[in-house]
Amino acid sequence: AMAGCGWARAVRGLLLDVSGVLYDSGADGGVPIAGSAEAVRRIKASGLKLQLCTNETQATRENFVRKLRALGFDISVSEVTAPAPAACRLLRERGLRPHLLVHHDLVPEFAEVDKTNPNCVVLGDAAENFTYENLNEAFRLLIGMEKPILISLGKGRYYKETDGLKLDVGAYMKALEYACDVQAEVVGKPAKRFFESALAELGVPPEQAIMIGDDIVNDVGGAQQCGMRALQVRTGKYRPSDENHPEVKPDAYVNNLAEAVDIILQHL
Amino acid sequence: AMAGCGWARAVRGLLLDVSGVLYDSGADGGVPIAGSAEAVRRIKASGLKLQLCTNETQATRENFVRKLRALGFDISVSEVTAPAPAACRLLRERGLRPHLLVHHDLVPEFAEVDKTNPNCVVLGDAAENFTYENLNEAFRLLIGMEKPILISLGKGRYYKETDGLKLDVGAYMKALEYACDVQAEVVGKPAKRFFESALAELGVPPEQAIMIGDDIVNDVGGAQQCGMRALQVRTGKYRPSDENHPEVKPDAYVNNLAEAVDIILQHL
């Protein structure tokens, strides 16, 4: 799978996508992907650095890590790069006061942020909070701003849960973009700045890091734009047609995270 | 307002937009725009032909006409061209069986259409029916089709009601287009085919018809694309910035429908 991957010898750290790489999500909390918990342990034992790089916005990092630990993953909060904390940094830097249209479990991430008299809208995967009323409210606030600012936590099209496919935040982002004639600022993969903050937390430059993900555009394409190598796993939302993607070509395909770790450790 | 409008002498029929031209809509049923009911009577008395050309999809034509008559407008059902009947013709012609995501008051327009085992989605301004569940359901049906077909009754961005601005069908159309990577087929203004069917019902060729509307893109631009002249009224959703629109320039501006009719009748 990784013939001619001499570059793997230079690797000092790994960025891992979570949903579709470590586990498959679902209403019941999800199911670990076979071999992934052991693979995380092996990465840590090898001395390679590790950071999770996720677009998860349905829970605080604390609750997200609690779930991952319950599924058998040896992960701490500081090892997770997620859109909400990145958005909080951006809001602080620019003096922005958000109106939040996000999942109710994500709200505590914004506890320290001034939300009075909003001058921007922050959109996450709000799930059941995507009501007609809430969408109209966010729209009215945006269209009423002298210069509407829409910040979107990711731009995914859809995802799969145990009870079926669901529209992801990107679809609602497009609705608001069109209605207000604005372009959203995306915080999260595939934004370059988001990968750069994950690399900073990893403490490794892009040419010595590998991204491992199941999403050909947001994981693989985004990481490559930052100068990283990127592997696509054949788990999660991977589809065989991804291997003919017109624009993005992973540096290698692997069947799953366990195989990726096998191969990377062999090259060290 | 219409200096140098010698072409107005050739006019034999008028297409009128409704919301923002005849009345301002609202939860309470709306309010007639001053002089518009009298203007409709004068058009009919003059011998000019008249057809309403509307993107209204929150009611059957029968109920829509009942509302207009209650507001004082002398209008019959055959004088209304609206997206739902046009969509029904399109569905029949192409053997399409729709899943409907529309306002519940519009559903009777599709009574004669086979809706079993849907092979397309018809999207209207569903208002309170735009729930998270209903959007996910329409999305799942579309993404599950071998060749997803999305038919949208208009593509408006938003509109104003007495209790504030509301997202219009175009915003939800963009959400589904993005999620499914499809392009919707728009039935309604500004689609050329829709204006052509309104002209056919008017019984007048485009060069002898004038469109009068408040929407610079969907009314004025759409009608001009069909070879008609088009006037923009300064009522309804008209905004002064429309007069600097980068692409569309009306053949004339008028303060309201009454003034448009004054001027047109003077030229006859």
Coordinates of C-alpha atoms in Angstrom, one line a residue:
Chain A
A1 CA 0.0 0.0 0.0
M2 CA 2.9 2.4 0.6
A3 CA 5.5 1.2 -1.8
G4 CA 8.1 4.0 -2.4
C5 CA 7.2 5.8 0.7
G6 CA 10.7 6.7 1.8
W7 CA 9.3 9.9 3.1
A8 CA 7.7 7.9 5.9
R9 CA 11.1 7.7 7.5
A10 CA 11.1 11.4 8.4
V11 CA 7.8 11.2 10.2
R12 CA 7.7 12.5 13.8
G13 CA 4.0 13.0 14.4
L14 CA 0.5 11.9 13.2
L15 CA -2.7 13.9 12.9
L16 CA -5.7 11.6 13.1
D17 CA -9.3 12.2 12.0
V18 CA -11.6 10.7 14.6
S19 CA -15.1 9.7 13.2
G20 CA -14.5 7.0 10.6
V21 CA -10.9 6.4 11.7
L22 CA -11.1 5.7 15.4
Y23 CA -14.8 4.8 15.6
D24 CA -18.1 4.9 13.6
S25 CA -20.5 7.4 15.2
G26 CA -24.1 6.8 16.0
A27 CA -27.0 7.7 18.3
D28 CA -25.9 5.0 20.7
G29 CA -22.4 6.6 21.1
G30 CA -20.7 4.7 18.3
V31 CA -18.6 1.6 17.8
P32 CA -14.7 1.5 17.7
I33 CA -13.2 0.4 14.4
A34 CA -11.3 -2.9 14.9
G35 CA -7.7 -2.4 15.8
S36 CA -7.9 1.4 16.2
A37 CA -7.6 1.6 20.0
E38 CA -4.5 -0.7 19.9
A39 CA -3.1 1.4 17.1
V40 CA -3.3 4.6 19.2
R41 CA -1.5 2.8 22.0
R42 CA 1.2 1.6 19.6
I43 CA 1.7 5.2 18.2
K44 CA 2.3 6.5 21.7
A45 CA 4.6 3.6 22.7
S46 CA 6.7 4.3 19.5
G47 CA 7.5 7.9 20.6
L48 CA 5.6 9.4 17.6
K49 CA 3.6 12.5 18.6
L50 CA -0.2 12.3 18.1
Q51 CA -3.0 14.8 17.8
L52 CA -6.6 14.2 16.9
C53 CA -7.8 16.7 14.3
T54 CA -11.6 16.6 14.2
N55 CA -14.6 18.6 12.9
E56 CA -16.7 17.3 15.8
T57 CA -19.1 20.0 17.0
Q58 CA -21.8 18.1 18.8
A59 CA -20.0 18.0 22.1
T60 CA -17.4 19.9 24.2
R61 CA -13.9 18.4 23.9
E62 CA -14.3 17.2 27.5
N63 CA -17.4 15.2 26.7
F64 CA -15.9 14.0 23.4
V65 CA -12.8 12.7 25.1
R66 CA -15.0 11.1 27.8
K67 CA -16.8 9.2 25.0
L68 CA -13.5 8.2 23.3
R69 CA -12.0 6.9 26.6
A70 CA -15.2 4.9 27.2
L71 CA -14.7 3.3 23.8
G72 CA -11.1 2.3 24.8
F73 CA -9.0 5.1 23.4
D74 CA -6.1 6.5 25.5
I75 CA -6.7 10.2 24.7
S76 CA -6.6 13.4 26.7
V77 CA -8.3 16.7 26.1
S78 CA -5.1 18.4 25.1
E79 CA -4.7 15.9 22.3
V80 CA -7.8 17.1 20.5
T81 CA -7.9 19.9 18.0
A82 CA -11.6 20.8 17.3
P83 CA -13.4 23.7 15.6
A84 CA -15.1 25.3 18.7
P85 CA -11.9 26.3 20.6
A86 CA -10.4 27.5 17.3
A87 CA -13.5 29.6 16.7
C88 CA -13.2 31.0 20.3
R89 CA -9.6 32.2 19.6
L90 CA -10.7 33.8 16.3
L91 CA -13.7 35.6 18.0
R92 CA -11.4 36.9 20.7
E93 CA -8.7 38.1 18.2
R94 CA -11.3 40.0 16.2
G95 CA -13.5 41.3 19.0
L96 CA -16.5 39.4 17.6
R97 CA -19.6 38.6 19.7
P98 CA -21.4 35.6 18.3
H99 CA -24.9 34.5 18.0
L100 CA -24.7 30.7 18.3
L101 CA -26.6 28.3 16.1
V102 CA -24.9 25.1 17.4
H103 CA -25.7 21.9 19.1
H104 CA -26.8 22.5 22.7
D105 CA -24.0 20.2 24.0
L106 CA -21.4 22.5 22.4
V107 CA -22.6 25.7 24.1
P108 CA -20.3 25.4 27.1
E109 CA -17.3 25.8 24.8
F110 CA -18.4 29.4 24.3
A111 CA -18.9 30.1 28.0
E112 CA -16.1 32.7 28.2
V113 CA -17.2 34.5 25.0
D114 CA -19.2 37.7 25.2
K115 CA -22.4 37.0 23.3
T116 CA -24.3 40.3 24.0
N117 CA -25.4 42.4 21.0
P118 CA -24.0 39.9 18.4
N119 CA -22.0 41.1 15.5
C120 CA -21.5 37.7 13.9
V121 CA -23.2 34.3 13.6
V122 CA -21.4 31.0 14.5
L123 CA -22.9 28.0 12.8
G124 CA -22.2 24.4 13.9
D125 CA -23.9 21.1 13.3
A126 CA -26.9 22.1 15.4
A127 CA -28.8 18.9 14.6
E128 CA -32.3 19.2 16.3
N129 CA -31.6 22.9 16.9
F130 CA -31.8 23.4 13.1
T131 CA -35.5 24.5 13.4
Y132 CA -37.3 26.9 11.0
E133 CA -37.4 29.4 13.8
N134 CA -33.7 29.2 14.7
L135 CA -32.6 29.4 11.0
N136 CA -34.8 32.5 10.5
E137 CA -33.4 34.0 13.7
A138 CA -29.8 33.5 12.6
F139 CA -30.7 34.8 9.1
R140 CA -32.3 38.0 10.4
L141 CA -29.4 38.8 12.6
L142 CA -27.0 38.3 9.7
I143 CA -28.9 40.3 7.1
G144 CA -29.3 43.1 9.7
M145 CA -25.6 43.5 10.1
E146 CA -23.8 46.3 8.2
K147 CA -21.2 43.7 7.2
P148 CA -22.6 40.2 7.8
I149 CA -20.0 37.8 9.3
L150 CA -20.8 34.1 9.2
I151 CA -18.4 31.6 10.8
S152 CA -19.0 28.0 10.1
L153 CA -17.6 25.1 12.1
G154 CA -16.8 22.9 9.1
K155 CA -18.5 22.6 5.8
G156 CA -19.4 19.0 5.5
R157 CA -22.3 18.0 3.2
Y158 CA -23.7 15.1 5.2
Y159 CA -22.8 12.3 7.5
K160 CA -24.1 8.9 8.4
E161 CA -25.6 7.9 11.8
T162 CA -27.0 4.6 12.8
D163 CA -30.5 5.9 11.9
G164 CA -29.5 7.2 8.5
L165 CA -27.9 10.1 6.6
K166 CA -28.1 13.6 8.1
L167 CA -27.5 17.0 6.5
D168 CA -24.3 18.4 7.9
V169 CA -23.4 22.0 8.8
G170 CA -22.2 22.8 5.2
A171 CA -25.7 22.5 3.8
Y172 CA -27.1 25.1 6.3
M173 CA -24.0 27.3 5.7
K174 CA -24.9 27.4 2.0
A175 CA -28.5 28.3 2.8
L176 CA -27.4 31.3 4.9
E177 CA -24.6 32.3 2.4
Y178 CA -27.2 32.4 -0.4
A179 CA -29.8 34.3 1.6
C180 CA -27.4 36.9 2.8
D181 CA -25.1 37.0 -0.3
V182 CA -22.0 36.4 2.0
Q183 CA -19.2 33.9 2.0
A184 CA -18.8 32.0 5.3
E185 CA -15.4 31.8 7.0
V186 CA -14.9 28.1 7.7
V187 CA -13.2 27.1 11.0
G188 CA -12.2 23.4 10.9
K189 CA -11.0 21.1 8.2
P190 CA -10.2 21.7 5.4
A191 CA -9.2 25.3 6.4
K192 CA -5.4 25.7 6.2
R193 CA -5.3 27.7 9.5
F194 CA -7.0 24.9 11.3
F195 CA -4.5 22.3 10.2
E196 CA -1.7 24.8 11.1
S197 CA -3.1 25.1 14.7
A198 CA -3.3 21.3 14.9
L199 CA 0.4 21.1 13.8
A200 CA 1.3 23.7 16.3
E201 CA -0.3 21.6 19.1
L202 CA 1.4 18.5 17.7
G203 CA 4.7 20.4 17.8
V204 CA 5.9 19.0 14.4
P205 CA 6.4 20.8 11.1
P206 CA 4.1 19.8 8.2
E207 CA 6.9 17.9 6.3
Q208 CA 7.4 15.6 9.3
A209 CA 3.7 15.0 9.9
I210 CA 1.1 12.6 8.3
M211 CA -2.6 13.1 8.3
I212 CA -4.8 10.0 8.4
G213 CA -8.4 10.4 7.5
D214 CA -11.4 8.9 5.8
D215 CA -12.5 12.1 4.0
I216 CA -10.8 12.6 0.6
V217 CA -11.5 16.4 0.5
N218 CA -11.5 17.6 4.1
D219 CA -8.8 15.4 5.5
V220 CA -6.6 14.4 2.7
G221 CA -6.9 17.4 0.4
G222 CA -6.8 19.9 3.3
A223 CA -3.7 18.4 4.9
Q224 CA -1.8 18.2 1.6
Q225 CA -2.6 21.9 1.0
C226 CA -0.6 22.5 4.2
G227 CA 2.4 20.6 3.0
M228 CA 1.7 17.4 4.9
R229 CA 1.5 13.9 3.5
A230 CA -1.9 12.3 3.9
L231 CA -3.3 8.8 3.9
Q232 CA -6.9 7.8 3.2
V233 CA -8.3 4.9 5.3
R234 CA -10.8 2.6 3.7
T235 CA -13.2 2.9 6.7
G236 CA -15.8 5.4 7.7
K237 CA -17.2 7.5 4.8
Y238 CA -14.5 6.1 2.3
R239 CA -16.1 5.1 -0.9
P240 CA -14.3 3.2 -3.8
S241 CA -15.2 6.2 -6.1
D242 CA -12.9 8.4 -3.9
E243 CA -9.9 6.6 -5.6
N244 CA -10.9 8.4 -8.9
H245 CA -11.3 11.8 -7.3
P246 CA -10.6 14.5 -10.0
E247 CA -8.5 16.7 -7.7
V248 CA -7.2 14.9 -4.6
K249 CA -4.9 12.0 -4.6
P250 CA -3.7 10.6 -1.2
D251 CA -0.1 9.8 -0.7
A252 CA -1.3 6.2 0.0
Y253 CA -4.4 4.2 0.8
V254 CA -4.6 1.9 3.8
N255 CA -7.3 -0.5 4.8
N256 CA -7.6 1.1 8.3
L257 CA -5.7 2.9 11.0
A258 CA -4.1 -0.3 12.3
E259 CA -2.6 -1.0 8.9
A260 CA -1.4 2.6 8.6
V261 CA 0.4 2.3 11.9
D262 CA 1.9 -1.1 11.0
I263 CA 3.4 0.4 7.8
I264 CA 4.6 3.7 9.4
L265 CA 6.3 1.9 12.3
Q266 CA 8.1 -0.4 9.9
H267 CA 9.6 2.6 8.1
L268 CA 10.9 4.3 11.3
Chain B
A1 CA -40.7 58.1 -15.6
M2 CA -41.2 56.7 -19.1
A3 CA -39.9 59.3 -21.4
G4 CA -39.0 57.9 -24.8
C5 CA -41.3 54.9 -24.3
G6 CA -42.8 54.8 -27.8
W7 CA -42.8 51.0 -27.5
A8 CA -45.6 51.4 -25.0
R9 CA -48.0 52.0 -27.9
A10 CA -47.6 48.4 -29.1
V11 CA -48.7 47.0 -25.7
R12 CA -51.6 44.5 -25.7
G13 CA -51.2 42.8 -22.4
L14 CA -49.6 43.1 -18.9
L15 CA -48.1 40.5 -16.7
L16 CA -48.2 41.6 -13.0
D17 CA -46.3 40.3 -10.1
V18 CA -48.5 40.1 -7.1
S19 CA -46.8 40.3 -3.7
G20 CA -45.2 43.8 -3.5
V21 CA -47.2 45.0 -6.5
L22 CA -50.9 44.4 -5.7
Y23 CA -50.4 43.9 -1.9
D24 CA -47.9 43.5 0.9
S25 CA -48.1 40.0 2.4
G26 CA -48.2 39.2 6.1
A27 CA -49.5 36.7 8.6
D28 CA -52.8 38.6 8.8
G29 CA -53.4 38.1 5.1
G30 CA -51.7 41.3 3.9
V31 CA -52.6 44.8 3.0
P32 CA -53.5 46.2 -0.5
I33 CA -51.0 48.7 -2.0
A34 CA -52.8 52.0 -2.4
G35 CA -54.3 52.4 -5.9
S36 CA -53.6 48.8 -7.0
A37 CA -57.2 47.4 -6.9
E38 CA -58.4 50.4 -8.9
A39 CA -55.4 50.0 -11.3
V40 CA -56.5 46.3 -12.0
R41 CA -60.0 47.5 -12.8
R42 CA -58.7 50.2 -15.2
I43 CA -56.5 47.7 -17.0
K44 CA -59.5 45.5 -17.6
A45 CA -61.7 48.4 -18.7
S46 CA -59.1 49.5 -21.2
G47 CA -59.2 46.2 -23.1
L48 CA -55.6 45.3 -22.3
K49 CA -55.1 41.7 -21.4
L50 CA -53.9 40.9 -17.9
Q51 CA -52.3 37.9 -16.2
L52 CA -50.8 37.6 -12.7
C53 CA -47.4 35.9 -12.8
T54 CA -46.5 34.9 -9.2
N55 CA -44.0 32.7 -7.4
E56 CA -46.6 32.2 -4.6
T57 CA -46.4 28.7 -3.3
Q58 CA -48.0 28.9 0.1
A59 CA -51.6 28.3 -1.1
T60 CA -53.5 26.7 -4.0
R61 CA -54.5 29.2 -6.7
E62 CA -58.1 28.9 -5.6
N63 CA -57.2 30.1 -2.1
F64 CA -54.8 32.7 -3.3
V65 CA -57.5 34.2 -5.6
R66 CA -60.0 34.1 -2.7
K67 CA -57.6 36.1 -0.6
L68 CA -57.0 38.6 -3.5
R69 CA -60.7 39.1 -4.0
A70 CA -61.2 39.7 -0.3
L71 CA -58.5 42.4 -0.6
G72 CA -60.6 44.0 -3.4
F73 CA -58.9 42.7 -6.5
D74 CA -61.1 41.6 -9.4
I75 CA -59.2 38.4 -10.3
S76 CA -60.2 34.9 -11.4
V77 CA -58.2 31.6 -11.1
S78 CA -57.5 31.5 -14.8
E79 CA -55.8 34.8 -14.6
V80 CA -53.1 33.4 -12.3
T81 CA -49.9 31.7 -13.5
A82 CA -48.1 30.1 -10.5
P83 CA -45.3 27.5 -10.1
A84 CA -47.3 24.6 -8.7
P85 CA -49.5 24.0 -11.8
A86 CA -46.4 24.5 -14.0
A87 CA -44.6 21.9 -11.9
C88 CA -47.5 19.5 -12.3
R89 CA -47.3 19.8 -16.1
L90 CA -43.6 19.2 -16.0
L91 CA -44.0 16.1 -13.7
R92 CA -46.6 14.6 -16.1
E93 CA -44.6 15.3 -19.2
R94 CA -41.5 13.5 -17.7
G95 CA -43.3 10.7 -15.8
L96 CA -41.9 12.0 -12.5
R97 CA -43.4 11.0 -9.1
P98 CA -42.6 13.7 -6.5
H99 CA -41.8 13.6 -2.9
L100 CA -43.3 17.0 -1.8
L101 CA -41.6 19.3 0.7
V102 CA -44.0 22.2 0.4
H103 CA -46.4 24.3 2.4
H104 CA -49.3 22.1 3.6
D105 CA -51.8 24.5 2.0
L106 CA -50.2 23.8 -1.4
V107 CA -50.5 20.0 -1.3
P108 CA -54.0 20.0 -3.0
E109 CA -52.4 21.4 -6.2
F110 CA -50.7 18.0 -6.5
A111 CA -53.8 15.9 -5.8
E112 CA -53.8 14.3 -9.3
V113 CA -50.1 13.5 -9.4
D114 CA -48.8 10.0 -8.6
K115 CA -46.6 10.3 -5.5
T116 CA -45.9 6.7 -4.9
N117 CA -42.2 5.5 -4.9
P118 CA -40.9 9.0 -5.6
N119 CA -38.2 9.6 -8.2
C120 CA -37.8 13.4 -7.6
V121 CA -38.2 16.0 -4.9
V122 CA -40.4 19.1 -5.3
L123 CA -39.4 21.9 -3.0
G124 CA -41.6 24.9 -2.3
D125 CA -41.7 27.5 0.4
A126 CA -42.7 25.0 3.1
A127 CA -42.5 27.5 5.9
E128 CA -43.1 25.7 9.2
N129 CA -42.8 22.4 7.3
F130 CA -39.0 23.2 6.9
T131 CA -38.2 21.0 10.0
Y132 CA -34.9 19.2 10.6
E133 CA -36.7 15.9 10.1
N134 CA -38.4 17.0 6.8
L135 CA -35.2 18.4 5.4
N136 CA -33.3 15.2 6.2
E137 CA -36.1 13.1 4.7
A138 CA -36.0 15.0 1.4
F139 CA -32.2 14.8 1.4
R140 CA -32.1 11.1 2.0
L141 CA -34.6 10.5 -0.8
L142 CA -32.6 12.6 -3.2
I143 CA -29.2 11.2 -2.4
G144 CA -30.6 7.7 -2.7
M145 CA -31.7 8.3 -6.3
E146 CA -29.6 7.0 -9.1
K147 CA -29.9 10.5 -10.7
P148 CA -31.2 12.9 -8.1
I149 CA -33.8 15.3 -9.5
L150 CA -34.7 18.4 -7.5
I151 CA -37.4 20.7 -8.7
S152 CA -37.7 24.0 -6.9
L153 CA -40.7 26.3 -7.0
G154 CA -38.8 29.5 -7.3
K155 CA -35.4 30.4 -6.0
G156 CA -36.0 33.5 -3.8
R157 CA -33.6 34.4 -1.1
Y158 CA -36.0 35.8 1.5
Y159 CA -39.1 37.8 1.9
K160 CA -40.7 40.0 4.5
E161 CA -43.8 39.3 6.5
T162 CA -45.4 41.4 9.2
D163 CA -43.4 39.5 11.9
G164 CA -40.1 39.9 10.1
L165 CA -37.9 38.5 7.3
K166 CA -38.1 34.8 6.5
L167 CA -35.8 32.5 4.5
D168 CA -37.3 31.7 1.1
V169 CA -37.3 28.5 -0.8
G170 CA -34.0 29.4 -2.6
A171 CA -32.0 29.1 0.6
Y172 CA -33.3 25.5 1.2
M173 CA -32.7 24.7 -2.5
K174 CA -29.1 25.7 -2.1
A175 CA -28.7 23.5 1.0
L176 CA -30.0 20.4 -0.8
E177 CA -28.1 21.3 -4.0
Y178 CA -24.8 21.4 -2.0
A179 CA -25.5 18.2 0.0
C180 CA -26.4 16.2 -3.0
D181 CA -24.1 17.9 -5.5
V182 CA -27.0 18.5 -7.9
Q183 CA -28.4 21.6 -9.6
A184 CA -32.1 22.2 -9.0
E185 CA -34.5 22.8 -11.9
V186 CA -36.4 26.0 -11.0
V187 CA -40.1 26.3 -11.9
G188 CA -41.3 29.8 -11.5
K189 CA -39.8 33.2 -12.1
P190 CA -37.1 33.9 -13.4
A191 CA -37.2 30.7 -15.5
K192 CA -37.8 31.5 -19.2
R193 CA -40.2 28.6 -19.6
F194 CA -42.4 29.9 -16.8
F195 CA -42.7 33.4 -18.4
E196 CA -43.5 31.7 -21.7
S197 CA -46.4 29.8 -20.2
A198 CA -47.6 33.1 -18.6
L199 CA -47.5 34.7 -22.0
A200 CA -49.3 31.8 -23.6
E201 CA -52.1 32.2 -21.0
L202 CA -52.1 36.0 -21.7
G203 CA -52.4 35.2 -25.4
V204 CA -49.9 38.0 -26.4
P205 CA -46.4 37.7 -27.8
P206 CA -43.5 39.0 -25.7
E207 CA -42.9 42.1 -27.7
Q208 CA -46.5 43.3 -27.0
A209 CA -46.4 42.5 -23.3
I210 CA -45.0 44.3 -20.3
M211 CA -44.0 42.7 -17.0
I212 CA -44.5 44.9 -13.9
G213 CA -42.8 43.7 -10.7
D214 CA -40.9 44.7 -7.6
D215 CA -38.0 42.2 -7.9
I216 CA -35.2 43.4 -10.1
V217 CA -33.8 40.0 -10.8
N218 CA -36.8 37.6 -10.8
D219 CA -39.4 39.9 -12.3
V220 CA -37.5 42.4 -14.4
G221 CA -34.5 40.4 -15.5
G222 CA -36.5 37.3 -16.1
A223 CA -39.0 39.0 -18.3
Q224 CA -36.4 40.8 -20.3
Q225 CA -34.7 37.5 -21.0
C226 CA -37.9 36.5 -22.7
G227 CA -38.0 39.5 -24.9
M228 CA -40.5 41.5 -22.9
R229 CA -40.3 45.0 -21.6
A230 CA -40.3 45.2 -17.8
L231 CA -41.0 48.0 -15.3
Q232 CA -39.9 48.0 -11.7
V233 CA -42.3 49.5 -9.1
R234 CA -40.9 51.3 -6.1
T235 CA -43.1 49.2 -3.7
G236 CA -42.7 45.8 -2.0
K237 CA -39.1 44.6 -1.9
Y238 CA -37.8 47.4 -4.1
R239 CA -34.7 49.1 -2.6
P240 CA -33.0 52.2 -4.0
S241 CA -29.8 50.2 -4.5
D242 CA -31.7 48.2 -7.1
E243 CA -31.3 51.2 -9.4
N244 CA -27.5 50.4 -9.5
H245 CA -27.9 46.7 -10.2
P246 CA -24.8 45.5 -12.1
E247 CA -26.7 43.4 -14.6
V248 CA -30.4 44.3 -14.8
K249 CA -31.9 47.6 -15.9
P250 CA -35.7 48.0 -16.1
D251 CA -37.2 49.7 -19.2
A252 CA -38.6 52.2 -16.7
Y253 CA -39.2 52.8 -13.0
V254 CA -42.6 53.7 -11.7
N255 CA -43.6 54.6 -8.1
N256 CA -46.4 52.0 -8.0
L257 CA -48.8 50.0 -10.2
A258 CA -51.3 52.9 -10.3
E259 CA -48.6 55.1 -11.9
A260 CA -47.6 52.4 -14.3
V261 CA -51.2 52.0 -15.5
D262 CA -51.6 55.8 -15.8
I263 CA -48.6 56.0 -18.1
I264 CA -49.4 52.9 -20.2
L265 CA -53.0 54.0 -20.8
Q266 CA -51.8 57.5 -21.9
H267 CA -49.6 55.9 -24.6
L268 CA -52.3 53.6 -26.0

